[in-house]
Coordinates of C-alpha atoms and ligand atoms in Angstrom, one line a residue:
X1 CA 151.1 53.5 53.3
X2 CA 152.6 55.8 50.5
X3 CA 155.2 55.1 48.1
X4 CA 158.3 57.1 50.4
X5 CA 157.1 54.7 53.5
X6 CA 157.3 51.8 51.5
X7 CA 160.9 52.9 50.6
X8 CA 161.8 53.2 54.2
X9 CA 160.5 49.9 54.9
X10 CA 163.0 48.8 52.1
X11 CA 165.7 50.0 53.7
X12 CA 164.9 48.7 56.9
X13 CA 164.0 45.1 55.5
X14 CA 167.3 44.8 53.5
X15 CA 169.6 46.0 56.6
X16 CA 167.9 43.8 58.9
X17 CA 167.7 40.6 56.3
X18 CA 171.9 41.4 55.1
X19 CA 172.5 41.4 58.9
X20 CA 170.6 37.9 59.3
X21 CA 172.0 35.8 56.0
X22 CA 175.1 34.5 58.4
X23 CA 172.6 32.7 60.4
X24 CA 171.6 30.7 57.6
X25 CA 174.0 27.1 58.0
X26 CA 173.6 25.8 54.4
X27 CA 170.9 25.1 51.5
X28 CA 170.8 22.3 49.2
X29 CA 169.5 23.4 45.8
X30 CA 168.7 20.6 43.1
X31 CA 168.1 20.0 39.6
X32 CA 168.4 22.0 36.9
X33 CA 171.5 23.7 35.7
X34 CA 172.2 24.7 32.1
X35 CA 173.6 26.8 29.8
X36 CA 171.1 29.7 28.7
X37 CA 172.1 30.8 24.9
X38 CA 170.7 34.6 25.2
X39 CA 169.4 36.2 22.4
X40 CA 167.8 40.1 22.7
X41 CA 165.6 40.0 19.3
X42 CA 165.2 43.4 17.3
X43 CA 162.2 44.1 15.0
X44 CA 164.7 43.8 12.0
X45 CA 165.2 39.8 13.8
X46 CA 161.6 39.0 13.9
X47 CA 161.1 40.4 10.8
X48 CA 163.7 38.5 9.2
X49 CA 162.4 35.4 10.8
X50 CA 158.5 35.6 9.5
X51 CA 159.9 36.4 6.3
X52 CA 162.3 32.8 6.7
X53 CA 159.0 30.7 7.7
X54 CA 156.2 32.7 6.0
X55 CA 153.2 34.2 7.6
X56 CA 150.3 32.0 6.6
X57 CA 152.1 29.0 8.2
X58 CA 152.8 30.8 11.4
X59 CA 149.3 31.9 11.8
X60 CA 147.9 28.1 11.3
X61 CA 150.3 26.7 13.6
X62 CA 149.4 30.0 16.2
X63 CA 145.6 28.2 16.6
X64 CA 147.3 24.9 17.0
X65 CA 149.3 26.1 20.1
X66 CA 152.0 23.6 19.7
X67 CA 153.8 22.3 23.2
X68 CA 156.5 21.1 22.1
X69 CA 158.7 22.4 19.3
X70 CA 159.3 20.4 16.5
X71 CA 160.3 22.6 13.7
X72 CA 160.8 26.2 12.9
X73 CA 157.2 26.9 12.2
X74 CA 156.6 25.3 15.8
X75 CA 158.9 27.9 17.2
X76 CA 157.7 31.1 15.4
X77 CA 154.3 30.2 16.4
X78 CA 155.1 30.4 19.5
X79 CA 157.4 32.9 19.7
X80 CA 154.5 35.7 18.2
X81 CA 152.1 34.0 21.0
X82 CA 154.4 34.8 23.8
X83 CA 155.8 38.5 22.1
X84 CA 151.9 39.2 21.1
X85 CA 151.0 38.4 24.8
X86 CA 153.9 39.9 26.8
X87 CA 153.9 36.7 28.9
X88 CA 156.7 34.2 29.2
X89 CA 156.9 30.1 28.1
X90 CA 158.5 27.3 28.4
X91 CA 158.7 24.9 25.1
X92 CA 160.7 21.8 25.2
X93 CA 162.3 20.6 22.2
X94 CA 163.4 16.9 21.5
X95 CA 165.7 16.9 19.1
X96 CA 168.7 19.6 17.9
X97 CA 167.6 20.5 14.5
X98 CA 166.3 23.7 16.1
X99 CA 168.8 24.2 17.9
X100 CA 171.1 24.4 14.3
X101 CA 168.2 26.3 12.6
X102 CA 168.6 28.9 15.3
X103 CA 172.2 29.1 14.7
X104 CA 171.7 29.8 11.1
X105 CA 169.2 32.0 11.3
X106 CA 169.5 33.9 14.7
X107 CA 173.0 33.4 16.3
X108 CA 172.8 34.2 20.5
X109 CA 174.3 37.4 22.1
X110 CA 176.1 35.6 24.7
X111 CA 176.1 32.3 27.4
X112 CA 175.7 32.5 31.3
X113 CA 174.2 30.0 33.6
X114 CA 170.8 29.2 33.1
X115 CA 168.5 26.9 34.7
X116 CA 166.5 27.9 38.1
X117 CA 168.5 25.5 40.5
X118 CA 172.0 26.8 38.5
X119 CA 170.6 30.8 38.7
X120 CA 169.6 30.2 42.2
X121 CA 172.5 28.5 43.6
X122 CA 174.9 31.3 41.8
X123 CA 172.9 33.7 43.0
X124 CA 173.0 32.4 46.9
X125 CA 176.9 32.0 46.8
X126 CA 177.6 35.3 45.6
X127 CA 174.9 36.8 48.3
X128 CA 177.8 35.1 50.9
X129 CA 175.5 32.2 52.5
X130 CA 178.0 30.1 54.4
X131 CA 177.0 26.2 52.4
X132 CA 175.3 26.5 48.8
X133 CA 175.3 22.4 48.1
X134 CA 174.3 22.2 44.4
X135 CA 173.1 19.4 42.7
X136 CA 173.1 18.5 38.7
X137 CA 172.5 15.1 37.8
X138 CA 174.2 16.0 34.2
X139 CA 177.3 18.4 35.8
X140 CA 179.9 18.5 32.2
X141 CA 182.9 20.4 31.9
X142 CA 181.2 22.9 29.9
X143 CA 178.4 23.4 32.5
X144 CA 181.6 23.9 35.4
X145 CA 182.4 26.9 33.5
X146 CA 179.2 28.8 34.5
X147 CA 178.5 27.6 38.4
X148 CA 180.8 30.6 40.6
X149 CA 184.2 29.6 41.8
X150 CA 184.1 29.9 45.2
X151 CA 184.3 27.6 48.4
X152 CA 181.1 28.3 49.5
X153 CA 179.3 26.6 46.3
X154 CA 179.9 22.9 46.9
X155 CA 179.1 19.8 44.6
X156 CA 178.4 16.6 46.0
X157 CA 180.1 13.3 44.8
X158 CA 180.6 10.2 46.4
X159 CA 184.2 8.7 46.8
X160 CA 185.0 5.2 48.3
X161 CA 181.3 5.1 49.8
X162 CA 181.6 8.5 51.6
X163 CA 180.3 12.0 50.8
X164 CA 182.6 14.6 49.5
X165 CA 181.8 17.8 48.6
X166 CA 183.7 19.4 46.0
X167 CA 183.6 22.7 43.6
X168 CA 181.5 21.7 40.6
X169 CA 184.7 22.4 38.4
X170 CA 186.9 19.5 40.6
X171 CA 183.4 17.3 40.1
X172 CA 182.1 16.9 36.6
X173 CA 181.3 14.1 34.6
X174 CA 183.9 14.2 31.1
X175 CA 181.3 12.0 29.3
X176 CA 178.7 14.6 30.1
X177 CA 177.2 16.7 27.2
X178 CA 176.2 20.1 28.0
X179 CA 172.2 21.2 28.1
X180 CA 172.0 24.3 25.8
X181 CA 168.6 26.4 26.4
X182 CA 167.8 28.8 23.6
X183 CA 166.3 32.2 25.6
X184 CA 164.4 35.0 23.7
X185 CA 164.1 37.7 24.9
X186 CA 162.0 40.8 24.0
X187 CA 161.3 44.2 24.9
X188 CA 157.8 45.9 25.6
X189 CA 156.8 48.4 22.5
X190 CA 158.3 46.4 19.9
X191 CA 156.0 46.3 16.7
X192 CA 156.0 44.0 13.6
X193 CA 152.8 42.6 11.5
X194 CA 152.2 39.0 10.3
X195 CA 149.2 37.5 8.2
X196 CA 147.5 40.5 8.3
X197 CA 148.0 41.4 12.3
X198 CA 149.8 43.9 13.7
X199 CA 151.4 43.0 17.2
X200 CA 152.8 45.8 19.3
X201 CA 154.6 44.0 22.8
X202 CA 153.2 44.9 26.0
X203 CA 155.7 44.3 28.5
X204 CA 159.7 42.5 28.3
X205 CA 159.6 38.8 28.5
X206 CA 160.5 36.1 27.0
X207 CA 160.3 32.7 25.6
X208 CA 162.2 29.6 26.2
X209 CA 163.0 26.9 24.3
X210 CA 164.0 23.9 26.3
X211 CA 166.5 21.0 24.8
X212 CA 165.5 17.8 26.4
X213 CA 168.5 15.5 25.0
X214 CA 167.5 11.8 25.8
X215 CA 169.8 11.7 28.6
X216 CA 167.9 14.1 30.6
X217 CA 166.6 12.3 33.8
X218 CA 165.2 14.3 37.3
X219 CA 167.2 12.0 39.5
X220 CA 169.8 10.7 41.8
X221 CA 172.2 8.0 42.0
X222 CA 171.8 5.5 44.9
X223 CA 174.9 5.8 46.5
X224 CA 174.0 10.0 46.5
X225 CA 171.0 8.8 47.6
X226 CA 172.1 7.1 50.5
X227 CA 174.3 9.6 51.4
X228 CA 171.9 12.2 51.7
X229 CA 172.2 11.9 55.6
X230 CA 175.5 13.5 55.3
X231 CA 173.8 16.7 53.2
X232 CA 171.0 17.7 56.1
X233 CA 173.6 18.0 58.5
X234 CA 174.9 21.0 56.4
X235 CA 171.7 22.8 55.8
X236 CA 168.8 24.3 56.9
X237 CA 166.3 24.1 53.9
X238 CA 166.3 23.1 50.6
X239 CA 165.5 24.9 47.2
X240 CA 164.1 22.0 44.5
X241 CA 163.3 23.2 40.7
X242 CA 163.5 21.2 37.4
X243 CA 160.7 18.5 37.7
X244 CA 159.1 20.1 34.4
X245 CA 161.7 17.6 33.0
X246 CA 160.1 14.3 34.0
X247 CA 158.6 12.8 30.8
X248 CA 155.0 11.4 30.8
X249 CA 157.0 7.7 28.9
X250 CA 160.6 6.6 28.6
X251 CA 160.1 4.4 26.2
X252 CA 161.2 1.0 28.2
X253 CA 158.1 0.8 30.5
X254 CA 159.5 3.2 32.8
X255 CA 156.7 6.2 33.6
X256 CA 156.9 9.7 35.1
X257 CA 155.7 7.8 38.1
X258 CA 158.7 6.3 38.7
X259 CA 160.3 9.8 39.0
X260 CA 157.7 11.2 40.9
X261 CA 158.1 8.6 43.2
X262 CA 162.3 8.8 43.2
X263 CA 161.7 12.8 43.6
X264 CA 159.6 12.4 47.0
X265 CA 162.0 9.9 48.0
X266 CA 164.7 12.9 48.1
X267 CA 162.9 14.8 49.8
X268 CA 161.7 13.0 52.2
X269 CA 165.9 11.9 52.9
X270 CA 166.2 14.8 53.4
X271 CA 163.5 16.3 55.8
X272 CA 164.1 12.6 57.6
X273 CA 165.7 14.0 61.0
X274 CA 163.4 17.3 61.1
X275 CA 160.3 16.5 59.3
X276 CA 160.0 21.1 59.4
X277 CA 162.6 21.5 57.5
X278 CA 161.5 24.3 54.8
X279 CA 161.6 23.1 51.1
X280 CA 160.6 25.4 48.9
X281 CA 159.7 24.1 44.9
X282 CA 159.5 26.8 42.4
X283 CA 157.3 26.2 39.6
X284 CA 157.9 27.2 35.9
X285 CA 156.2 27.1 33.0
X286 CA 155.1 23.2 32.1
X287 CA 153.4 22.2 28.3
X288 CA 152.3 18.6 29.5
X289 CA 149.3 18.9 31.4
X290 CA 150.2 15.4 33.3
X291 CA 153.2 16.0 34.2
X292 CA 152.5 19.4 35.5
X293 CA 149.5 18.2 37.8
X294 CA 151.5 15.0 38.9
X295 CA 154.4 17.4 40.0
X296 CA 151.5 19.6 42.1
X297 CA 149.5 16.5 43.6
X298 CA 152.3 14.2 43.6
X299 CA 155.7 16.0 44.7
X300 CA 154.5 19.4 45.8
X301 CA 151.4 18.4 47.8
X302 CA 152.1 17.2 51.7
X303 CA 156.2 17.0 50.7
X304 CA 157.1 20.9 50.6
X305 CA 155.9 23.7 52.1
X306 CA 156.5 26.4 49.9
X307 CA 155.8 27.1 46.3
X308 CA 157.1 30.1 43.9
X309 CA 155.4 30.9 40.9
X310 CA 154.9 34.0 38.3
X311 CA 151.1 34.2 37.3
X312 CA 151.0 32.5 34.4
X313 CA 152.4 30.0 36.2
X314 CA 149.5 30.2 39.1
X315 CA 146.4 29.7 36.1
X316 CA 148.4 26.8 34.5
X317 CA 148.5 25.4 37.9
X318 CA 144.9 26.4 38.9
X319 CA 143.7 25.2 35.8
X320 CA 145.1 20.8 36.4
X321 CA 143.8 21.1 40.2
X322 CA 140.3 22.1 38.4
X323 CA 139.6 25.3 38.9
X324 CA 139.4 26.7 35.5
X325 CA 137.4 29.6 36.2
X326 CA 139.5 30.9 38.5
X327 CA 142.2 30.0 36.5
X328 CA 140.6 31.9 33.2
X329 CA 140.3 35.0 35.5
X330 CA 143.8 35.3 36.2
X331 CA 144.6 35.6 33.2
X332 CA 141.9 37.8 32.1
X333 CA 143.3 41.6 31.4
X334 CA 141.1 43.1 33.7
X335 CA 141.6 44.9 36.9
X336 CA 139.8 41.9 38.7
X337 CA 142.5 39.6 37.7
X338 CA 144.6 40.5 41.4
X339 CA 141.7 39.2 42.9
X340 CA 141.8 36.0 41.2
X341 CA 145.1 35.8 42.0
X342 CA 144.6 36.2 45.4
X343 CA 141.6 33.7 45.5
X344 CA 144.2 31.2 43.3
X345 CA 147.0 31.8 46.1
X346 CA 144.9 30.6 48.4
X347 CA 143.4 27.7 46.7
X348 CA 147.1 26.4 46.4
X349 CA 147.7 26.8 50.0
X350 CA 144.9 24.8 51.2
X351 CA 144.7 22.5 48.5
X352 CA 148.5 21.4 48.0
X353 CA 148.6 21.5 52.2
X354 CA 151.9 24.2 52.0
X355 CA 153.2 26.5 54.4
X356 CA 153.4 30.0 51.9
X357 CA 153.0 30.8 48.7
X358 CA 154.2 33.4 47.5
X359 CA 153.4 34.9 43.5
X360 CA 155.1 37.4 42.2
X361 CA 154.0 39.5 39.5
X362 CA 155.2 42.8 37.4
X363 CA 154.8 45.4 40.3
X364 CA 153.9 43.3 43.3
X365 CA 153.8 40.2 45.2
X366 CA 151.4 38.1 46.9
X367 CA 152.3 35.7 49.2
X368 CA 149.7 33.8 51.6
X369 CA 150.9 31.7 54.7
X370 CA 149.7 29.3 56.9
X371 CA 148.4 29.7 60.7
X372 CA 151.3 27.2 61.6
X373 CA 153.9 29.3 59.8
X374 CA 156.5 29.8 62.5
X375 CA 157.6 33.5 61.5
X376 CA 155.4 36.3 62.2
X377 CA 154.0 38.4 59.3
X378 CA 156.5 41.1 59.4
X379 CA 159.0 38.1 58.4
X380 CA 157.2 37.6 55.5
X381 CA 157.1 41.0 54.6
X382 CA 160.9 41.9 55.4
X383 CA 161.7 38.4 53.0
X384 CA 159.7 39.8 50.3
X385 CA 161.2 43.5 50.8
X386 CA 164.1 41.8 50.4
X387 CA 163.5 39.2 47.5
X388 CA 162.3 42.7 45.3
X389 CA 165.4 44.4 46.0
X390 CA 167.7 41.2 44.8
X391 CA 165.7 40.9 41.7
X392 CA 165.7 45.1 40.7
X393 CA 169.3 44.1 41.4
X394 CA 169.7 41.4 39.0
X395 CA 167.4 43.2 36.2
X396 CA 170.0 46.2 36.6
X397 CA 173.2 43.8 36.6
X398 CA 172.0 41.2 35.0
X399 CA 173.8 38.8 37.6
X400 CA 174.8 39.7 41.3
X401 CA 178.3 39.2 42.3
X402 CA 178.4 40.4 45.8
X403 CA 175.8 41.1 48.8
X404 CA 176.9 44.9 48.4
X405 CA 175.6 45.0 45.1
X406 CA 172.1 44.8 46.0
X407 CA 172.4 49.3 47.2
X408 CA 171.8 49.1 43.1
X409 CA 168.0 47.5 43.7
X410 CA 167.5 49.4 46.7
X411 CA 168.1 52.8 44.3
X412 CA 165.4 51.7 42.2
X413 CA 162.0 53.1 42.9
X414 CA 158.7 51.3 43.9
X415 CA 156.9 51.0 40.9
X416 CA 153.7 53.3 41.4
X417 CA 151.4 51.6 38.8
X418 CA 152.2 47.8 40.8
X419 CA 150.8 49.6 43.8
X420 CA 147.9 51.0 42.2
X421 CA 147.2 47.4 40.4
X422 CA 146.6 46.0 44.4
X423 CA 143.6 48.8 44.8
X424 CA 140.7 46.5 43.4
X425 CA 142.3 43.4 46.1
X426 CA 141.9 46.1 48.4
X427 CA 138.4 47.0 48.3
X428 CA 137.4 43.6 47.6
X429 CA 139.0 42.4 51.3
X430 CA 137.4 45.3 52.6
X431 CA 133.8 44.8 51.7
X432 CA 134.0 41.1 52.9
X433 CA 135.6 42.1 56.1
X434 CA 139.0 40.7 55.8
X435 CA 140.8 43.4 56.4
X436 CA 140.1 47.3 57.0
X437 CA 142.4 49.8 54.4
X438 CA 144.9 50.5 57.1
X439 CA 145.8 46.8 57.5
X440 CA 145.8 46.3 53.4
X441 CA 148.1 49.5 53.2
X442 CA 150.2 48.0 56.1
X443 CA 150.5 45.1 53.3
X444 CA 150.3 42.2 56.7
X445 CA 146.2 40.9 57.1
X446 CA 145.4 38.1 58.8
X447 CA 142.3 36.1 58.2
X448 CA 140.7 33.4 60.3
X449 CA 142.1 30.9 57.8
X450 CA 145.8 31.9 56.2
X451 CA 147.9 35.8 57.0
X452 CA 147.9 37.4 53.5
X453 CA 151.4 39.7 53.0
X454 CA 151.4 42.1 49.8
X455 CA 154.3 44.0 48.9
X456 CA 154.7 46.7 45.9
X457 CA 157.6 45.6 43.9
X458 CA 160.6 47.9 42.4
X459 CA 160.7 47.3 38.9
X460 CA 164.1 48.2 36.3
X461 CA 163.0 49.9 33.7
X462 CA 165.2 48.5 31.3
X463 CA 166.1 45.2 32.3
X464 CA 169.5 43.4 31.4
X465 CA 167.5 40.6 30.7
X466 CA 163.6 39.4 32.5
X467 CA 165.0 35.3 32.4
X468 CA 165.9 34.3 35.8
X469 CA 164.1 37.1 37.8
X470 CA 161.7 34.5 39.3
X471 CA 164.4 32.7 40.7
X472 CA 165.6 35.5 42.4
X473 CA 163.1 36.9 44.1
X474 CA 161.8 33.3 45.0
X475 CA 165.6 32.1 46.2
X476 CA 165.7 36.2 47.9
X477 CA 162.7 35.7 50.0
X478 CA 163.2 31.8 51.2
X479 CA 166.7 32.8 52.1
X480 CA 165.2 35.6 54.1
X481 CA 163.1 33.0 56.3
X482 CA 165.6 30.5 56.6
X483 CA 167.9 34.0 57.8
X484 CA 164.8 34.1 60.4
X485 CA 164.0 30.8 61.4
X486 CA 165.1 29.3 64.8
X487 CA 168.8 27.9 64.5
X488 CA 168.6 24.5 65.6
X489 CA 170.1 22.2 63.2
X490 CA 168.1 19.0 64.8
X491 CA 170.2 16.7 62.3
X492 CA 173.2 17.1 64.1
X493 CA 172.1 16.7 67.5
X494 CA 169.8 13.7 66.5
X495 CA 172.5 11.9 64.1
Ligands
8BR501 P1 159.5 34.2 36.2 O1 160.9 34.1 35.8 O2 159.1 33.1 37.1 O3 158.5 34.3 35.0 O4 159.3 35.5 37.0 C1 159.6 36.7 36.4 C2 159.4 37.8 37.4 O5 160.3 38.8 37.2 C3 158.0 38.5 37.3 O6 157.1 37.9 38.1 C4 158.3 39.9 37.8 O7 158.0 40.0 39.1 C5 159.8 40.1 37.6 N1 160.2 41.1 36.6 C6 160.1 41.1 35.3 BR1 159.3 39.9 34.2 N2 160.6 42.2 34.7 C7 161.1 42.9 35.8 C8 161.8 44.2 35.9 N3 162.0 44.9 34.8 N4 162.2 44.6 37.1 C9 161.9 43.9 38.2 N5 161.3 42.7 38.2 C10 160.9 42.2 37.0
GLC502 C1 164.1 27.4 33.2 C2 164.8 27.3 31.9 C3 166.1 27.9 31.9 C4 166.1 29.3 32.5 C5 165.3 29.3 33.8 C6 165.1 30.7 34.3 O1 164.7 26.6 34.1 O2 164.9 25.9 31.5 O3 166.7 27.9 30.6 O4 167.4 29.8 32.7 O5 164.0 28.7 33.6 O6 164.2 30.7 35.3

């Protein structure tokens, strides 16, 4: 298929998806809401900033790879990893003398509603899905001010034993402090030297710098916990992000195990009347190697049945369920990587028992289902159509308000070299018999084992910003099935 019939099948997908969303009852999306500090860096800002910590430091602390950030040095090293590389991170720090250090030194652009369950559940309201129940187990005033005002984005609280579901602004905590997230973002081409290198950026990304104030806990209270019957009555899936926060020790005794175990618990609440329901988890970027296989093995693994992640995200993964070959071929540069990625997808599928998974990558995704999927592959593809159109929408806008907007993502083109990147997964399905050319260019094969769905992907040229485009195309394309799936909501009739 060519580039123009791809564009058709755009338009088709997103008609037919925008037509479907009203069919969708409700989604419960949980944990993580913050407030994302944005700051674009210039060359003049970086520059500035080696100068401030000094290059020889830097380059030390670049071969010790720190995971969590402790100090400015911690940060720059870091920060010249992820620019040098083009590829996002994740870095939680512990304390806030970054976060004043940054204030000094950097100062952000502007505030907006960070966090993947926050981005997500925004996202959803404004896309007009009848029931967005979101969930925040630190919701403060300041937080309020970022969630959309509208009736359709509900919070949950419990009053006099009983569920109510209120607009996050009518149901914060005053005691709460806010969670501040410092986001850098940088654009490809950029070029500045330290300790001798010169770096020029390959691509726009950015790095994150995560506050984890002591507070922070992936949880729920137990009267929320036992109201939880009242939620899956209002929904039809759920969306579950944030369990990057679960700390290995909480100094009392207390484990990431007992988290683990309080985070299944949720989920299987809320699945406990239709044991289908879709949940989908979407992954992120996680330092502690623990804690990131624990959430895969633990949480992800028979619990959910789909899983979102950028490829960065697929080799950190591949790499705790011991697979590090794979997992070092992914991230290789070469044209061979979109095999491994494919090989990775599938990996995850069997091994962490899902339903789909779905990667998605500068120019394309790949998303790999199960035989016992109940939507045929053309689903899958229209959901992913759709999901790339939301997120060339968001990297135009920068947020979407309305479903209308998304004509803006549809304008933007199908990006040629993302399509050409696919041609080495191509002719490696065909020589093994997977698939014949016509069915790869289709972008729907079928194996004996899983169904295999590829889509090029528009990409913005200049994006607003690259934070929070994950969580668009992964909230765009589950939002897309649920649109698709069979409307019985078996919690009301059985309860
Ligand atoms: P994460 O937030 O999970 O890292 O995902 C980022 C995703 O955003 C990438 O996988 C890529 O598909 C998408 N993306 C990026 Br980065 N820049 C984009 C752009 N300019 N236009 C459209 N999508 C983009
Ligand atoms: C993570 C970060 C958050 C950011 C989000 C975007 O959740 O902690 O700051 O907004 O990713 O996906």
């Amino acid at each position: 298929m060519d580039i123009a019939d791809w564009e058709k099948r755009y338009s088709e997908a997103v008609s037919n998806v925008k037509g479907q969303l009203e069919n969708v009852q409700g989604v419960f999306v949980a944990y993580n809401s913050n407030v994302d500090a944005m700051k674009h860096i210039s060359e003049t800002d970086i520059k500035k900033l080696i100068g401030i910590v000094g290059c020889e430091k830097i380059h030390e602390r670049m071969v010790e790879y720190p995971r969590e950030i402790k100090d400015p040095v911690d940060f720059m090293a870091r920060l010249v990893i992820s620019m040098r590389d083009g590829k996002a991170a994740e870095v939680p720090t512990y304390g806030t003398d970054l976060n004043e250090w940054l204030m000094d030194n950097l100062v952000f652009d502007h505030a907006r509603m960070g966090g993947q369950a926050g981005i997500m559940s925004n996202l959803l309201a404004n896309l007009g899905l009848n029931n967005v129940i979101t969930y925040v187990p630190w919701l403060s005033r300041e937080q309020t001010e970022y969630f959309v005002d509208s009736p359709n984005l509900k919070y949950p609280v419990v009053e006099d034993g009983k569920l109510v579901l209120k607009r996050p602004k009518d149901a914060y905590d005053p005691d709460q402090k806010p969670k501040v997230n410092w986001i850098i973002e940088y654009s490809n081409g950029m070029k500045f030297s330290c300790a001798g290198e010169k770096y020029e950026v390959p691509r726009d990304n950015r790095l994150i710098i995560s506050s984890r104030p002591k507070w922070i806990r992936i949880d729920m209270s137990p009267e929320m916990y036992e109201q939880l019957s009242d939620i899956r009555k209002e929904i039809d899936g759920a969306i579950l992000a944030g369990y990057q926060m679960i700390k290995e020790e909480y100094g009392n005794g207390m484990t990431y195990r007992h988290y683990v175990e309080k985070a299944v618990n949720v989920i299987e609440s809320l699945k406990a009347c239709n044991p289908d329901m879709p949940i989908h988890v979407e992954f992120t970027s996680i330092q502690n190697k623990v804690i990131r296989k624990a959430i895969l093995t633990d949480i992800v693994k028979k619990h959910v049945t789909s899983l979102g992640l950028d490829t960065v995200e697929v080799a950190n993964a591949l790499n705790v369920l011991g697979y590090e070959e794979l997992a070092y071929s992914v991230m290789s540069r070469d044209e061979k990587s979109v095999i491994a990625l494919y090989e990775g997808a599938v990996r995850l599928l069997k091994e962490l028992e899902l339903q789909r998974v779905h990667i998605h990558s500068l120019g394309y995704y790949i998303c790999v289902v199960s035989k016992d999927h109940p939507l045929d592959a053309d689903s899958h593809r229209q959901a992913l159509l759709f999901a790339s159109t939301v997120a060339a929408t968001q990297a135009t806008l920068g947020a979407i308000k309305c479903i209308d907007d998304i004509s803006v993502g549809l304008e933007v083109p199908v990006y040629t070299d993302g399509h050409d990147d696919l041609i080495e997964l191509e002719k490696y399905l065909v020589r093994r018999g997977i698939c014949t050319a016509e069915d790869f260019e289709d972008g729907c094969i079928s194996s004996s084992s899983h169904g295999l769905i590829i889509v090029p992907s528009k990409v913005v040229k200049d994006p607003v910003a690259t934070v929070g485009i994950g969580d668009a195309i992964s909230a765009g394309a589950f939002i897309a099935l649920l649109a698709k799936m069979p409307k019985v909501n078996i919690c009301q009739i059985k309860e």
